[in-house]
Short mmCIF file of C-alpha atoms in Angstrom, two decimals:
data_model
loop_
_atom_site.label_atom_id
_atom_site.label_comp_id
_atom_site.label_asym_id
_atom_site.label_seq_id
_atom_site.Cartn_x
_atom_site.Cartn_y
_atom_site.Cartn_z
CA MET A 138 57.39 92.13 106.85
CA SER A 139 58.97 88.74 106.07
CA SER A 140 60.61 88.22 102.69
CA GLN A 141 58.57 86.67 99.90
CA LYS A 142 58.89 82.91 99.49
CA ARG A 143 60.13 81.56 96.15
CA ALA A 144 59.39 78.18 94.56
CA ALA A 145 60.88 76.45 91.52
CA VAL A 146 58.09 74.60 89.70
CA ILE A 147 59.30 71.81 87.42
CA GLU A 148 56.70 70.31 85.06
CA ASP A 149 55.20 70.76 81.61
CA LEU A 150 53.46 73.78 80.14
CA THR A 151 50.17 72.85 78.49
CA GLY A 152 48.35 75.53 76.54
CA PHE A 153 44.80 74.20 76.89
CA GLY A 154 43.29 71.89 79.50
CA LYS A 155 44.15 73.29 82.94
CA CYS A 156 47.00 71.30 84.46
CA SER A 157 50.67 71.41 85.41
CA LEU A 158 52.21 74.90 85.14
CA THR A 159 48.99 76.65 84.09
CA VAL A 160 47.52 75.50 87.41
CA ALA A 161 50.57 75.75 89.66
CA LEU A 162 51.70 79.25 88.69
CA PRO A 163 48.45 81.13 89.42
CA LEU A 164 47.78 79.21 92.65
CA LEU A 165 51.25 79.72 94.09
CA SER A 166 51.21 83.36 93.01
CA ALA A 167 47.82 83.92 94.63
CA ALA A 168 49.29 82.51 97.84
CA GLY A 169 51.96 85.21 97.80
CA ILE A 170 54.74 82.95 96.51
CA GLU A 171 57.09 83.83 93.67
CA ALA A 172 56.62 80.89 91.30
CA CYS A 173 59.53 80.26 88.92
CA PRO A 174 58.65 77.83 86.12
CA LEU A 175 61.13 75.34 84.74
CA PRO A 176 59.15 73.81 81.85
CA THR A 177 59.97 70.23 80.94
CA ALA A 178 57.90 70.28 77.73
CA VAL A 179 55.43 72.48 75.88
CA LEU A 180 52.14 70.99 74.64
CA SER A 181 49.18 72.46 72.81
CA THR A 182 46.77 70.51 75.06
CA HIS A 183 47.05 67.88 77.75
CA THR A 184 47.12 64.23 76.70
CA GLY A 185 44.05 62.96 78.58
CA GLY A 186 41.36 62.54 75.95
CA LEU A 187 42.36 65.40 73.64
CA ASP A 188 43.92 63.93 70.49
CA GLY A 189 46.27 65.52 67.96
CA PHE A 190 48.23 67.58 70.47
CA THR A 191 51.63 69.06 69.68
CA TYR A 192 54.58 68.24 71.94
CA ARG A 193 57.97 69.89 72.29
CA ASP A 194 60.34 68.04 74.60
CA LEU A 195 62.71 70.34 76.54
CA THR A 196 64.82 67.67 78.25
CA ASP A 197 68.02 68.89 76.58
CA ASP A 198 67.46 72.39 78.00
CA LEU A 199 66.63 71.50 81.59
CA TYR A 200 70.06 71.27 83.18
CA ALA A 201 71.35 74.44 81.49
CA PHE A 202 68.19 76.24 82.62
CA GLY A 203 68.67 75.20 86.24
CA SER A 204 72.44 75.73 86.13
CA HIS A 205 71.89 79.35 85.16
CA TRP A 206 69.67 79.83 88.21
CA HIS A 207 72.37 78.21 90.34
CA SER A 208 75.05 80.50 88.90
CA LEU A 209 72.96 83.50 89.96
CA GLY A 210 72.82 82.28 93.55
CA ILE A 211 69.00 82.17 93.58
CA HIS A 212 67.57 80.70 96.77
CA PHE A 213 64.43 78.58 96.54
CA ASP A 214 62.20 78.01 99.55
CA ALA A 215 60.59 75.11 97.70
CA ILE A 216 61.15 72.90 94.68
CA TYR A 217 57.91 71.38 93.44
CA THR A 218 57.87 68.74 90.70
CA GLY A 219 54.90 67.35 88.80
CA PHE A 220 54.50 65.44 85.55
CA LEU A 221 57.78 64.31 83.98
CA GLY A 222 57.69 62.64 80.60
CA SER A 223 60.68 60.29 80.39
CA PRO A 224 63.29 58.44 82.48
CA GLN A 225 65.89 60.93 81.29
CA GLN A 226 63.79 63.85 82.54
CA ILE A 227 63.44 62.20 85.93
CA ARG A 228 67.22 61.74 86.15
CA VAL A 229 67.88 65.35 85.14
CA VAL A 230 65.30 66.72 87.58
CA SER A 231 66.81 64.65 90.39
CA SER A 232 70.18 66.25 89.62
CA LEU A 233 68.61 69.71 89.48
CA ILE A 234 67.04 69.26 92.91
CA GLY A 235 70.49 68.46 94.30
CA LEU A 236 71.91 71.52 92.55
CA LEU A 237 69.24 74.03 93.54
CA LYS A 238 68.11 73.08 97.02
CA SER A 239 69.47 74.55 100.22
CA ARG A 240 69.24 73.14 103.73
CA ASP A 241 65.88 74.85 104.27
CA THR A 242 64.36 74.11 100.82
CA LEU A 243 61.09 72.17 100.90
CA VAL A 244 61.06 69.49 98.18
CA VAL A 245 57.54 68.46 97.09
CA VAL A 246 57.19 65.61 94.59
CA ASP A 247 53.90 64.77 92.92
CA PRO A 248 54.68 61.45 91.20
CA CYS A 249 52.18 62.14 88.47
CA MET A 250 52.21 58.89 86.49
CA ALA A 251 49.06 56.79 87.03
CA ASP A 252 45.44 56.64 88.17
CA ASN A 253 42.64 54.11 88.50
CA GLY A 254 45.09 51.21 88.59
CA LYS A 255 46.86 52.08 85.31
CA LEU A 256 49.97 53.96 84.23
CA TYR A 257 49.40 56.96 81.99
CA ARG A 258 49.94 55.97 78.39
CA VAL A 259 53.32 57.70 78.07
CA PHE A 260 54.72 55.93 81.15
CA THR A 261 56.53 52.60 81.37
CA PRO A 262 57.36 50.40 84.38
CA GLU A 263 60.96 51.66 84.10
CA MET A 264 59.74 55.24 84.49
CA ALA A 265 57.70 54.27 87.53
CA LYS A 266 60.85 52.91 89.18
CA LYS A 267 62.75 56.10 88.36
CA MET A 268 59.93 58.16 89.86
CA GLY A 269 60.38 56.16 93.04
CA THR A 270 63.95 57.40 93.33
CA LEU A 271 62.71 60.99 93.06
CA CYS A 272 60.12 60.46 95.81
CA ARG A 273 62.76 59.01 98.13
CA GLY A 274 64.43 62.40 98.38
CA ALA A 275 61.22 64.34 98.94
CA ASP A 276 60.25 66.25 102.05
CA VAL A 277 56.64 65.72 100.95
CA SER A 278 55.43 63.21 98.36
CA VAL A 279 51.85 63.42 97.08
CA PRO A 280 50.89 60.14 95.36
CA ASN A 281 47.41 58.88 94.67
CA ILE A 282 46.47 55.30 95.60
CA THR A 283 47.56 53.86 92.23
CA GLU A 284 50.91 55.64 92.33
CA ALA A 285 51.53 54.53 95.92
CA CYS A 286 50.91 50.90 94.97
CA MET A 287 53.28 51.16 92.01
CA LEU A 288 55.98 52.84 94.07
CA LEU A 289 55.73 50.00 96.60
CA GLY A 290 55.40 47.20 94.06
CA GLN A 291 51.98 46.24 95.41
CA GLU A 292 48.84 45.24 93.57
CA TYR A 293 46.33 48.07 93.17
CA ARG A 294 43.03 47.78 95.01
CA PRO A 295 39.88 49.74 94.18
CA GLY A 296 38.07 51.41 97.08
CA PRO A 297 36.45 51.68 99.50
CA TYR A 298 39.55 51.20 101.62
CA HIS A 299 40.33 50.12 105.15
CA PRO A 300 42.43 52.38 107.41
CA GLN A 301 44.87 49.58 108.18
CA TRP A 302 45.69 49.10 104.47
CA ILE A 303 46.04 52.85 103.87
CA GLU A 304 48.34 53.19 106.86
CA GLY A 305 50.47 50.34 105.48
CA LEU A 306 50.92 52.31 102.25
CA LEU A 307 51.87 55.44 104.16
CA HIS A 308 54.44 53.73 106.34
CA GLY A 309 55.81 51.83 103.32
CA LEU A 310 56.39 55.07 101.41
CA GLN A 311 58.08 56.60 104.44
CA ALA A 312 60.31 53.56 104.75
CA GLN A 313 61.40 54.19 101.15
CA GLY A 314 62.55 57.69 102.10
CA SER A 315 59.70 60.23 101.79
CA LYS A 316 59.77 62.26 104.99
CA ASN A 317 56.09 63.25 104.83
CA VAL A 318 53.42 61.63 102.67
CA VAL A 319 50.02 62.93 101.58
CA LEU A 320 48.09 60.09 99.94
CA THR A 321 45.11 61.20 97.84
CA GLY A 322 42.02 59.30 96.71
CA VAL A 323 41.28 57.84 100.15
CA TYR A 324 37.73 56.97 101.13
CA TRP A 325 35.94 54.56 103.48
CA GLU A 326 32.46 54.93 102.04
CA GLU A 327 30.75 56.26 98.95
CA GLY A 328 30.01 59.96 98.95
CA ARG A 329 33.19 61.16 100.68
CA LEU A 330 36.72 61.51 99.34
CA GLY A 331 39.92 62.71 100.89
CA ALA A 332 43.56 62.27 101.74
CA ALA A 333 45.71 60.64 104.41
CA CYS A 334 48.66 62.56 105.87
CA CYS A 335 51.65 60.92 107.52
CA ASP A 336 54.23 63.25 109.04
CA ARG A 337 57.88 62.47 109.67
CA GLN A 338 57.05 61.20 113.17
CA GLY A 339 54.67 58.65 111.63
CA ARG A 340 51.51 60.38 112.89
CA ILE A 341 48.54 59.89 110.55
CA GLN A 342 45.58 62.19 110.07
CA TYR A 343 42.77 62.17 107.51
CA VAL A 344 40.97 64.97 105.68
CA PHE A 345 37.72 64.54 103.74
CA THR A 346 35.22 66.43 101.60
CA PRO A 347 32.01 65.35 99.86
CA LYS A 348 32.63 63.54 96.59
CA VAL A 349 31.42 64.82 93.21
CA ASN A 350 30.70 62.01 90.76
CA GLY A 351 32.74 61.94 87.56
CA HIS A 352 36.37 62.16 86.47
CA PHE A 353 37.83 65.67 86.26
CA HIS A 354 41.18 66.41 84.66
CA GLY A 355 43.89 68.31 86.54
CA THR A 356 42.57 67.91 90.08
CA GLY A 357 45.78 66.27 91.30
CA ASP A 358 47.78 69.27 90.10
CA ILE A 359 45.40 71.62 91.87
CA PHE A 360 45.60 69.66 95.12
CA ALA A 361 49.41 69.49 95.10
CA SER A 362 49.76 73.18 94.19
CA VAL A 363 47.47 74.35 96.98
CA LEU A 364 49.12 71.95 99.43
CA THR A 365 52.53 73.42 98.57
CA SER A 366 51.14 76.95 98.84
CA ALA A 367 49.72 76.31 102.30
CA LEU A 368 52.89 74.64 103.55
CA LEU A 369 54.98 77.60 102.40
CA ASN A 370 52.60 79.88 104.28
CA GLY A 371 53.36 78.03 107.51
CA CYS A 372 50.31 75.78 107.75
CA PRO A 373 50.85 72.35 109.35
CA LEU A 374 50.65 69.32 107.07
CA PRO A 375 47.08 68.20 107.96
CA GLU A 376 45.72 71.75 107.73
CA SER A 377 47.47 72.24 104.39
CA ALA A 378 45.91 69.00 103.11
CA GLN A 379 42.46 70.09 104.27
CA ILE A 380 42.83 73.47 102.57
CA ALA A 381 43.91 71.69 99.36
CA ALA A 382 41.05 69.19 99.56
CA ASP A 383 38.45 71.89 100.17
CA PHE A 384 39.74 74.06 97.33
CA THR A 385 39.78 71.10 94.92
CA TYR A 386 36.28 70.02 95.94
CA ASP A 387 34.89 73.53 95.42
CA ALA A 388 36.48 73.71 91.96
CA VAL A 389 35.10 70.31 90.94
CA LEU A 390 31.63 71.13 92.24
CA ARG A 391 31.67 74.45 90.38
CA THR A 392 32.66 72.66 87.17
CA SER A 393 30.05 69.94 87.58
CA ARG A 394 27.29 72.50 88.09
CA ALA A 395 28.45 74.46 85.03
CA GLY A 396 28.33 71.32 82.87
CA THR A 397 31.78 72.01 81.41
CA ASP A 398 33.50 69.22 79.48
CA PRO A 399 35.68 67.65 82.24
CA ARG A 400 38.56 67.19 79.78
CA TYR A 401 38.95 70.97 79.74
CA GLY A 402 39.93 71.18 83.41
CA VAL A 403 38.07 72.51 86.41
CA HIS A 404 36.93 76.04 87.28
CA PHE A 405 39.55 76.74 89.94
CA GLU A 406 40.04 80.44 89.17
CA GLU A 407 36.86 81.62 90.88
CA GLY A 408 38.03 80.04 94.12
CA ILE A 409 41.26 82.02 94.36
CA PRO A 410 39.82 84.89 96.49
CA LYS A 411 38.55 82.34 99.03
CA LEU A 412 41.98 80.68 99.10
CA ILE A 413 43.65 84.03 99.78
CA ARG A 414 41.28 84.62 102.70
CA ARG A 415 41.85 81.12 104.06
CA LEU A 416 45.60 81.66 104.05
CA HIS A 417 45.05 85.00 105.83
CA LEU A 418 46.66 86.92 103.00
CA ASP A 419 43.97 89.60 102.63
CA PRO A 420 45.47 93.06 103.23
#
């Protein structure tokens, strides 16, 4: 039996409103991966529509946290980063990646900073530029359309999109340094939604699912976590993206049918047994 894979997961811990570590840890664990959290902040709830949240910034602890891991000689098969709350955090996390990665470590960066043409309210243009430096060192970057435009300094366009424009974004991000890119939020027509994958050879493939109307919090975290899980289980990039898209779609559809407040996150937990089967991890 091969040894268990291990991933360092660097993002915030939010108590309520499924996102970031509370999404990544169970999904990676279900995929048979040892998930080691490095929390960048602790919040009572996420910041998307839930007011009055508490926030404890852990920036000052990050490098000591990672340095202790390094001193123990811990090997990570992947380093996966998500939401980072300040330029200083981005700089520290960039240093930590250099400290903790080995030659065979997969670095996955989800530049979680914007959507629907706008930066999240805690982000600034300076932070967007810093996030670009983090993506340049990634083996896989996972931006949405808005984030891709900001990383490239291009004007955001609402969909539907044209393949030629999408492929320009993909090749532009690769030219900046991301070895592989998975661009989310791609669609040609109403009713279908998906992602575009560009591997290090520049080959592009698309994955799609039906689209569920509405805005659902935390779906980007779910997609990136399942993508990372599938990649660490040896799935090729397009297959990993399809597995992530299908899992995310099922969770959103389940939530929509339940009528749950979308600010509370999506019902991803019930889909974990299906994910285990899809990754061929059933005993």
